[in-house]
Coordinates of C-alpha atoms and ligand atoms in Angstrom, one line a residue:
X28 CA -31.6 -81.9 174.9
X29 CA -32.0 -84.8 172.8
X30 CA -35.5 -86.8 173.5
X31 CA -34.3 -90.2 175.6
X32 CA -35.4 -93.0 173.3
X33 CA -37.4 -96.0 175.2
X34 CA -39.5 -98.7 174.5
X35 CA -42.8 -99.6 176.7
X36 CA -43.2 -102.7 177.8
X37 CA -45.5 -103.5 181.0
X38 CA -44.5 -104.9 184.3
X39 CA -47.3 -105.8 186.5
X40 CA -44.6 -105.8 189.5
X41 CA -44.8 -102.1 191.1
X42 CA -46.1 -100.6 194.0
X43 CA -46.9 -97.3 195.9
X44 CA -44.3 -95.1 197.0
X45 CA -44.8 -94.0 200.7
X46 CA -45.9 -90.3 201.0
X47 CA -44.3 -88.0 200.7
X48 CA -42.4 -89.7 197.6
X49 CA -38.9 -88.9 197.6
X50 CA -36.8 -90.5 194.9
X51 CA -33.0 -89.8 195.6
X52 CA -30.8 -92.8 194.9
X53 CA -30.0 -94.8 191.5
X54 CA -29.2 -98.7 191.7
X55 CA -27.6 -100.4 188.9
X56 CA -27.8 -103.8 188.1
X57 CA -27.4 -106.5 185.8
X58 CA -29.6 -109.0 184.6
X59 CA -27.8 -112.2 185.3
X60 CA -29.9 -114.2 182.6
X61 CA -28.3 -116.0 179.6
X62 CA -30.4 -113.7 177.2
X63 CA -32.2 -110.1 177.2
X64 CA -35.7 -112.0 176.2
X65 CA -35.4 -114.3 179.1
X66 CA -34.8 -111.1 181.5
X67 CA -37.7 -109.2 180.2
X68 CA -39.7 -111.8 180.3
X69 CA -39.0 -112.5 184.2
X70 CA -39.2 -108.9 185.0
X71 CA -42.7 -108.6 183.6
X72 CA -43.6 -112.0 185.1
X73 CA -46.2 -111.4 187.8
X74 CA -45.1 -114.6 189.6
X75 CA -41.7 -113.5 189.5
X76 CA -42.4 -110.4 191.8
X77 CA -39.3 -108.8 190.4
X78 CA -39.0 -105.5 188.5
X79 CA -37.1 -102.5 187.4
X80 CA -37.8 -99.2 185.9
X81 CA -35.5 -99.6 183.2
X82 CA -33.6 -102.6 180.8
X83 CA -30.6 -101.5 178.7
X84 CA -29.7 -104.2 176.1
X85 CA -26.5 -104.5 174.9
X86 CA -27.2 -103.1 171.5
X87 CA -28.6 -100.1 173.5
X88 CA -32.3 -100.4 173.7
X89 CA -33.8 -98.9 176.7
X90 CA -37.0 -100.7 177.8
X91 CA -39.1 -99.1 180.3
X92 CA -41.2 -101.2 182.4
X93 CA -42.4 -99.4 185.4
X94 CA -43.3 -95.3 185.7
X95 CA -40.7 -93.8 187.9
X96 CA -43.4 -92.6 190.1
X97 CA -43.9 -96.3 191.4
X98 CA -41.9 -98.4 193.3
X99 CA -39.9 -101.4 191.0
X100 CA -39.1 -104.5 193.0
X101 CA -35.1 -104.5 192.3
X102 CA -33.2 -103.9 195.4
X103 CA -34.3 -107.2 197.7
X104 CA -33.2 -107.1 201.1
X105 CA -30.5 -104.5 201.1
X106 CA -29.0 -101.5 203.1
X107 CA -27.5 -98.2 202.1
X108 CA -26.7 -95.5 204.8
X109 CA -28.7 -97.5 207.3
X110 CA -31.6 -97.4 205.3
X111 CA -33.2 -100.6 204.2
X112 CA -36.1 -99.8 202.0
X113 CA -34.3 -98.9 199.4
X114 CA -37.0 -99.9 196.5
X115 CA -39.2 -97.1 198.2
X116 CA -36.4 -94.0 197.2
X117 CA -34.8 -95.4 194.2
X118 CA -34.9 -96.1 190.6
X119 CA -33.3 -99.2 189.4
X120 CA -31.6 -99.9 185.9
X121 CA -31.2 -103.6 185.0
X122 CA -28.2 -103.8 182.3
X123 CA -28.4 -106.7 180.4
X124 CA -25.4 -109.3 180.6
X125 CA -25.3 -112.8 181.3
X126 CA -23.3 -112.2 184.6
X127 CA -21.0 -114.2 186.7
X128 CA -23.3 -117.2 186.2
X129 CA -23.8 -117.6 182.7
X130 CA -20.4 -115.7 181.2
X131 CA -19.8 -112.6 183.0
X132 CA -18.7 -110.1 179.9
X133 CA -17.5 -106.5 179.2
X134 CA -20.6 -104.2 178.5
X135 CA -20.2 -103.1 175.1
X136 CA -19.8 -99.3 173.7
X137 CA -23.5 -98.9 172.6
X138 CA -24.8 -100.1 175.7
X139 CA -22.2 -97.9 178.1
X140 CA -23.8 -95.2 176.0
X141 CA -27.3 -95.7 176.7
X142 CA -26.9 -96.1 180.1
X143 CA -24.8 -92.8 180.1
X144 CA -27.5 -91.2 178.3
X145 CA -30.4 -92.8 180.6
X146 CA -28.3 -92.0 183.9
X147 CA -27.9 -88.1 182.7
X148 CA -31.7 -88.1 182.1
X149 CA -32.6 -89.3 185.2
X150 CA -30.6 -86.8 187.0
X151 CA -31.9 -84.0 185.2
X152 CA -35.3 -84.9 186.4
X153 CA -34.6 -86.0 190.2
X154 CA -32.3 -84.8 193.0
X155 CA -30.0 -87.8 193.0
X156 CA -26.6 -87.1 194.7
X157 CA -23.5 -89.0 193.4
X158 CA -22.8 -90.9 196.5
X159 CA -26.3 -92.3 196.3
X160 CA -25.6 -93.7 192.6
X161 CA -24.9 -97.6 193.7
X162 CA -24.4 -101.2 192.5
X163 CA -26.7 -103.7 193.8
X164 CA -23.4 -105.2 195.2
X165 CA -22.7 -102.2 196.8
X166 CA -26.2 -102.5 199.1
X167 CA -26.4 -106.3 199.2
X168 CA -22.8 -107.4 199.4
X169 CA -23.7 -110.6 201.0
X170 CA -26.0 -111.7 198.2
X171 CA -25.2 -109.9 195.1
X172 CA -22.2 -109.1 192.8
X173 CA -24.1 -107.3 189.8
X174 CA -23.1 -105.1 187.8
X175 CA -19.6 -106.4 188.9
X176 CA -15.9 -105.5 188.3
X177 CA -16.1 -104.9 184.4
X178 CA -18.8 -102.3 184.8
X179 CA -17.5 -98.8 184.1
X180 CA -17.8 -96.7 186.9
X181 CA -14.9 -94.5 186.2
X182 CA -16.4 -93.6 182.6
X183 CA -19.9 -92.8 184.1
X184 CA -18.2 -90.5 187.1
X185 CA -16.3 -88.8 184.1
X186 CA -19.9 -87.6 182.7
X187 CA -20.8 -86.5 186.3
X188 CA -22.5 -89.9 187.0
X189 CA -21.7 -90.9 190.5
X190 CA -18.3 -90.7 192.4
X191 CA -15.1 -92.4 191.1
X192 CA -12.1 -90.3 192.3
X193 CA -8.7 -90.7 190.3
X194 CA -6.4 -93.1 192.3
X195 CA -3.3 -91.8 193.6
X196 CA 0.0 -93.1 191.4
X197 CA 1.5 -94.5 194.4
X198 CA -1.5 -97.1 195.2
X199 CA -0.8 -99.9 192.9
X200 CA 2.4 -100.5 194.4
X201 CA 1.1 -101.0 198.0
X202 CA -1.6 -103.6 196.3
X203 CA -1.2 -107.2 198.3
X204 CA 0.3 -105.8 201.4
X205 CA -1.7 -106.2 204.8
X206 CA -2.6 -103.5 207.4
X207 CA -2.4 -103.3 211.1
X208 CA -4.9 -103.4 213.7
X209 CA -5.6 -99.7 213.8
X210 CA -5.3 -99.1 210.1
X211 CA -8.0 -101.9 209.5
X212 CA -10.5 -100.4 212.1
X213 CA -10.2 -96.9 210.0
X214 CA -10.7 -98.9 207.0
X215 CA -14.1 -100.4 208.3
X216 CA -15.1 -96.7 209.7
X217 CA -14.5 -95.0 206.2
X218 CA -16.5 -98.0 204.5
X219 CA -19.5 -97.2 206.6
X220 CA -19.2 -93.7 206.3
X221 CA -19.3 -94.5 202.4
X222 CA -22.7 -95.8 203.0
X223 CA -21.9 -99.4 203.2
X224 CA -24.0 -101.2 206.1
X225 CA -21.1 -103.3 207.5
X226 CA -21.7 -106.3 210.5
X227 CA -19.2 -108.4 211.9
X228 CA -20.0 -111.4 209.5
X229 CA -20.0 -109.2 206.4
X230 CA -16.8 -107.0 206.5
X231 CA -15.3 -109.5 203.8
X232 CA -17.9 -109.5 201.1
X233 CA -18.3 -105.4 201.9
X234 CA -14.9 -104.8 201.1
X235 CA -15.2 -107.0 198.0
X236 CA -18.1 -105.0 196.7
X237 CA -15.8 -101.8 197.4
X238 CA -13.1 -103.3 195.5
X239 CA -15.3 -104.3 192.4
X240 CA -16.6 -100.9 192.5
X241 CA -13.6 -98.7 193.1
X242 CA -10.6 -100.8 192.8
X243 CA -11.7 -103.5 190.1
X244 CA -8.6 -105.0 189.3
X245 CA -8.6 -107.3 192.6
X246 CA -11.6 -107.8 194.7
X247 CA -10.5 -110.3 197.1
X248 CA -12.4 -108.4 200.2
X249 CA -9.0 -108.3 202.0
X250 CA -7.7 -104.9 203.3
X251 CA -4.3 -104.4 201.7
X252 CA -2.5 -100.9 202.3
X253 CA -4.0 -100.0 198.8
X254 CA -7.2 -100.9 199.4
X255 CA -7.0 -98.8 202.9
X256 CA -6.1 -95.6 200.8
X257 CA -8.4 -96.1 198.2
X258 CA -10.9 -96.1 201.0
X259 CA -9.7 -92.9 202.8
X260 CA -10.2 -91.4 199.5
X261 CA -13.6 -92.6 198.3
X262 CA -14.7 -91.4 202.0
X263 CA -13.4 -88.1 201.4
X264 CA -15.1 -87.8 198.2
X265 CA -18.3 -88.6 199.5
X266 CA -18.1 -86.4 202.4
X267 CA -17.1 -83.2 200.3
X268 CA -20.0 -84.4 198.1
X269 CA -22.3 -84.5 201.0
X270 CA -21.2 -81.0 202.4
X271 CA -21.9 -79.7 198.7
X272 CA -25.5 -81.0 198.7
X273 CA -26.3 -79.7 202.0
X274 CA -25.1 -76.4 201.3
X275 CA -27.3 -76.6 198.1
X276 CA -30.6 -77.3 200.0
X277 CA -29.9 -74.7 202.3
X278 CA -29.7 -72.5 199.4
X279 CA -32.9 -73.5 197.8
X280 CA -34.6 -73.1 201.3
X281 CA -33.3 -69.5 201.9
Ligands
LIG324 ZN1 -29.3 -106.8 190.9

Protein backbone atom coordinates (compact mmCIF):
# COMPACT_ATOMS: atom_id res chain seq x y z
CA UNK A 1 0.00 0.00 0.00
CA UNK A 2 1.22 3.50 -0.78
CA UNK A 3 1.97 5.52 2.33
CA UNK A 4 -0.59 8.29 2.71
CA UNK A 5 1.05 11.72 2.71
CA UNK A 6 -0.28 14.03 5.39
CA UNK A 7 0.93 17.19 7.10
CA UNK A 8 0.62 17.38 10.85
CA UNK A 9 -0.68 20.49 12.57
CA UNK A 10 -1.74 20.64 16.19
CA UNK A 11 -5.30 21.34 17.20
CA UNK A 12 -5.90 21.58 20.95
CA UNK A 13 -9.59 20.81 20.41
CA UNK A 14 -9.96 17.16 21.34
CA UNK A 15 -10.78 14.91 24.26
CA UNK A 16 -10.68 11.31 25.43
CA UNK A 17 -12.91 8.69 23.86
CA UNK A 18 -15.01 6.71 26.33
CA UNK A 19 -13.66 3.26 27.29
CA UNK A 20 -13.76 0.79 25.69
CA UNK A 21 -12.93 2.92 22.66
CA UNK A 22 -14.88 2.13 19.50
CA UNK A 23 -14.42 3.83 16.14
CA UNK A 24 -17.06 2.66 13.70
CA UNK A 25 -18.28 5.78 11.97
CA UNK A 26 -16.91 8.27 9.46
CA UNK A 27 -18.41 11.75 9.05
CA UNK A 28 -17.64 13.91 6.03
CA UNK A 29 -17.99 17.70 6.14
CA UNK A 30 -17.20 20.75 4.10
CA UNK A 31 -15.42 23.58 5.87
CA UNK A 32 -17.89 26.28 4.81
CA UNK A 33 -15.34 29.07 5.10
CA UNK A 34 -13.90 31.47 2.54
CA UNK A 35 -10.43 29.94 2.49
CA UNK A 36 -8.61 26.80 3.57
CA UNK A 37 -6.29 28.93 5.73
CA UNK A 38 -9.23 30.43 7.62
CA UNK A 39 -10.73 26.98 8.16
CA UNK A 40 -7.44 25.53 9.46
CA UNK A 41 -7.01 28.53 11.73
CA UNK A 42 -10.46 28.05 13.24
CA UNK A 43 -10.14 24.28 13.62
CA UNK A 44 -6.95 24.87 15.64
CA UNK A 45 -8.24 27.82 17.68
CA UNK A 46 -8.78 26.80 21.33
CA UNK A 47 -11.57 29.38 21.65
CA UNK A 48 -13.55 27.88 18.75
CA UNK A 49 -13.75 24.42 20.39
CA UNK A 50 -14.20 22.77 17.00
CA UNK A 51 -11.89 20.41 15.15
CA UNK A 52 -11.69 17.41 12.87
CA UNK A 53 -9.19 14.60 12.50
CA UNK A 54 -8.35 15.60 8.94
CA UNK A 55 -8.71 18.51 6.54
CA UNK A 56 -8.47 17.96 2.79
CA UNK A 57 -7.60 20.98 0.66
CA UNK A 58 -8.81 21.54 -2.88
CA UNK A 59 -5.31 20.78 -4.23
CA UNK A 60 -5.33 17.42 -2.44
CA UNK A 61 -3.11 18.31 0.53
CA UNK A 62 -4.23 16.43 3.64
CA UNK A 63 -3.77 17.94 7.10
CA UNK A 64 -3.84 15.80 10.22
CA UNK A 65 -5.06 17.85 13.20
CA UNK A 66 -6.19 15.37 15.83
CA UNK A 67 -4.93 11.79 16.43
CA UNK A 68 -7.55 9.20 15.54
CA UNK A 69 -7.41 7.78 19.06
CA UNK A 70 -8.80 11.07 20.38
CA UNK A 71 -12.30 12.49 20.09
CA UNK A 72 -12.44 15.51 17.77
CA UNK A 73 -15.22 18.11 17.96
CA UNK A 74 -16.88 18.02 14.55
CA UNK A 75 -20.38 16.55 14.80
CA UNK A 76 -22.07 18.82 17.37
CA UNK A 77 -25.71 18.12 18.21
CA UNK A 78 -26.53 15.13 16.03
CA UNK A 79 -28.07 11.68 15.81
CA UNK A 80 -27.70 8.52 13.73
CA UNK A 81 -29.35 5.14 14.29
CA UNK A 82 -30.65 6.53 17.58
CA UNK A 83 -27.18 7.34 18.89
CA UNK A 84 -26.29 10.95 19.70
CA UNK A 85 -22.71 11.13 20.99
CA UNK A 86 -21.20 10.58 17.59
CA UNK A 87 -17.90 12.39 18.22
CA UNK A 88 -17.16 9.56 20.65
CA UNK A 89 -17.31 6.87 17.98
CA UNK A 90 -16.41 8.65 14.75
CA UNK A 91 -13.62 10.13 12.71
CA UNK A 92 -14.29 13.51 11.07
CA UNK A 93 -12.93 14.76 7.76
CA UNK A 94 -13.32 18.43 6.79
CA UNK A 95 -13.21 18.94 3.04
CA UNK A 96 -12.32 22.47 2.00
CA UNK A 97 -15.18 24.20 0.16
CA UNK A 98 -16.67 27.65 0.77
CA UNK A 99 -20.05 25.96 1.18
CA UNK A 100 -23.54 27.25 0.51
CA UNK A 101 -22.87 30.47 2.39
CA UNK A 102 -19.72 31.61 0.55
CA UNK A 103 -20.01 30.16 -2.94
CA UNK A 104 -20.59 26.42 -3.02
CA UNK A 105 -18.64 24.78 -5.83
CA UNK A 106 -17.70 21.40 -7.25
CA UNK A 107 -15.01 19.41 -5.45
CA UNK A 108 -11.91 19.33 -7.71
CA UNK A 109 -10.41 16.09 -8.97
CA UNK A 110 -7.24 16.39 -6.84
CA UNK A 111 -9.36 16.86 -3.74
CA UNK A 112 -11.69 13.95 -4.48
CA UNK A 113 -8.70 11.69 -5.13
CA UNK A 114 -7.21 12.71 -1.78
CA UNK A 115 -10.52 12.13 0.02
CA UNK A 116 -10.72 8.71 -1.57
CA UNK A 117 -7.19 7.77 -0.50
CA UNK A 118 -7.74 9.04 3.01
CA UNK A 119 -11.02 7.15 3.40
CA UNK A 120 -9.53 3.94 2.08
CA UNK A 121 -6.60 4.33 4.45
CA UNK A 122 -9.00 4.83 7.37
CA UNK A 123 -11.13 1.86 6.32
CA UNK A 124 -8.04 -0.34 6.20
CA UNK A 125 -7.43 0.42 9.87
CA UNK A 126 -10.94 0.63 11.34
CA UNK A 127 -13.98 -1.56 10.93
CA UNK A 128 -16.47 1.04 9.68
CA UNK A 129 -19.52 -0.44 7.94
CA UNK A 130 -20.65 1.32 4.74
CA UNK A 131 -23.94 2.51 6.26
CA UNK A 132 -21.98 4.40 8.93
CA UNK A 133 -20.12 6.57 6.43
CA UNK A 134 -22.26 9.69 6.41
CA UNK A 135 -22.38 13.39 5.68
CA UNK A 136 -22.79 15.96 8.43
CA UNK A 137 -26.23 16.81 7.03
CA UNK A 138 -27.31 13.18 7.47
CA UNK A 139 -26.71 13.32 11.20
CA UNK A 140 -27.77 16.96 11.78
CA UNK A 141 -30.27 17.68 8.99
CA UNK A 142 -31.94 20.56 10.84
CA UNK A 143 -28.66 22.50 11.17
CA UNK A 144 -26.31 21.36 8.44
CA UNK A 145 -26.19 20.86 4.69
CA UNK A 146 -22.59 19.71 4.28
CA UNK A 147 -20.89 18.25 2.33
CA UNK A 148 -23.87 18.99 0.08
CA UNK A 149 -25.39 17.89 -3.21
CA UNK A 150 -22.21 18.40 -5.27
CA UNK A 151 -20.23 15.94 -3.22
CA UNK A 152 -19.50 12.79 -5.19
CA UNK A 153 -20.86 10.04 -2.97
CA UNK A 154 -21.41 7.83 -5.97
CA UNK A 155 -17.77 7.98 -6.94
CA UNK A 156 -16.69 7.08 -3.41
CA UNK A 157 -19.10 4.14 -3.33
CA UNK A 158 -17.58 2.85 -6.56
CA UNK A 159 -14.27 2.71 -4.66
CA UNK A 160 -15.85 0.78 -1.82
CA UNK A 161 -16.47 3.78 0.44
CA UNK A 162 -20.06 4.01 1.66
CA UNK A 163 -23.30 2.99 -0.03
CA UNK A 164 -24.79 4.35 -3.22
CA UNK A 165 -27.02 1.83 -4.97
CA UNK A 166 -27.50 2.65 -8.66
CA UNK A 167 -30.92 4.15 -9.20
CA UNK A 168 -33.30 2.28 -11.50
CA UNK A 169 -33.82 3.93 -14.90
CA UNK A 170 -37.54 4.43 -14.25
CA UNK A 171 -36.80 6.68 -11.27
CA UNK A 172 -36.45 10.01 -13.04
CA UNK A 173 -39.84 9.73 -14.72
CA UNK A 174 -41.51 9.86 -11.34
CA UNK A 175 -39.83 12.97 -10.02
CA UNK A 176 -42.25 15.57 -8.73
CA UNK A 177 -45.26 13.25 -8.47
CA UNK A 178 -46.63 13.08 -4.94
CA UNK A 179 -47.35 9.93 -2.94
CA UNK A 180 -50.33 8.91 -0.78
CA UNK A 181 -50.52 8.67 2.99
CA UNK A 182 -49.56 4.99 3.19
CA UNK A 183 -46.55 5.41 0.91
CA UNK A 184 -45.49 8.46 2.88
CA UNK A 185 -45.55 6.51 6.15
CA UNK A 186 -43.54 3.73 4.50
CA UNK A 187 -41.03 6.31 3.24
CA UNK A 188 -40.53 7.70 6.73
CA UNK A 189 -40.08 4.19 8.14
CA UNK A 190 -37.39 3.55 5.52
CA UNK A 191 -35.67 6.83 6.36
CA UNK A 192 -35.48 5.76 10.02
CA UNK A 193 -34.21 2.28 9.13
CA UNK A 194 -31.42 3.79 7.05
CA UNK A 195 -30.32 5.63 10.18
CA UNK A 196 -31.89 9.11 10.02
CA UNK A 197 -33.37 10.39 13.27
CA UNK A 198 -36.64 11.96 12.22
CA UNK A 199 -39.02 13.90 14.45
CA UNK A 200 -42.37 15.42 13.53
CA UNK A 201 -40.75 18.82 12.97
CA UNK A 202 -37.76 17.54 11.01
CA UNK A 203 -39.31 15.36 8.29
CA UNK A 204 -38.67 17.79 5.44
CA UNK A 205 -35.05 18.55 6.36
CA UNK A 206 -34.29 14.85 6.86
CA UNK A 207 -35.79 14.01 3.47
CA UNK A 208 -33.77 16.87 1.94
CA UNK A 209 -30.58 15.47 3.53
CA UNK A 210 -31.38 12.06 2.07
CA UNK A 211 -31.96 13.63 -1.36
CA UNK A 212 -28.72 15.66 -1.33
CA UNK A 213 -26.96 12.39 -0.79
CA UNK A 214 -28.89 9.88 -2.90
CA UNK A 215 -30.86 11.96 -5.42
CA UNK A 216 -28.83 15.15 -5.72
CA UNK A 217 -30.72 16.52 -8.75
CA UNK A 218 -33.47 17.81 -6.50
CA UNK A 219 -33.41 18.30 -2.75
CA UNK A 220 -36.70 19.97 -1.94
CA UNK A 221 -37.48 17.70 1.01
CA UNK A 222 -40.76 16.54 -0.54
CA UNK A 223 -41.52 12.84 -0.77
CA UNK A 224 -42.33 12.41 -4.45
CA UNK A 225 -42.60 8.99 -6.10
CA UNK A 226 -38.97 9.02 -7.12
CA UNK A 227 -37.80 9.77 -3.57
CA UNK A 228 -40.08 7.03 -2.30
CA UNK A 229 -38.53 4.43 -4.63
CA UNK A 230 -35.01 5.67 -3.87
CA UNK A 231 -35.61 5.38 -0.12
CA UNK A 232 -36.70 1.78 -0.52
CA UNK A 233 -33.64 1.03 -2.63
CA UNK A 234 -31.20 2.57 -0.15
CA UNK A 235 -32.95 0.94 2.81
CA UNK A 236 -32.57 -2.46 1.14
CA UNK A 237 -28.87 -1.81 0.49
CA UNK A 238 -28.36 -0.75 4.12
CA UNK A 239 -30.14 -3.82 5.44
CA UNK A 240 -28.11 -6.12 3.20
CA UNK A 241 -24.90 -4.45 4.44
CA UNK A 242 -26.03 -4.78 8.06
CA UNK A 243 -26.72 -8.49 7.61
CA UNK A 244 -23.30 -8.90 6.04
CA UNK A 245 -21.55 -6.98 8.85
CA UNK A 246 -23.37 -9.12 11.42
CA UNK A 247 -22.32 -12.35 9.68
CA UNK A 248 -18.70 -11.14 9.53
CA UNK A 249 -18.82 -10.36 13.24
CA UNK A 250 -20.08 -13.87 14.02
CA UNK A 251 -17.32 -15.38 11.89
CA UNK A 252 -14.71 -13.44 13.84
CA UNK A 253 -15.95 -14.73 17.18
CA UNK A 254 -16.44 -18.37 16.14
ZN1 LIG B 1 -19.93 19.88 9.10
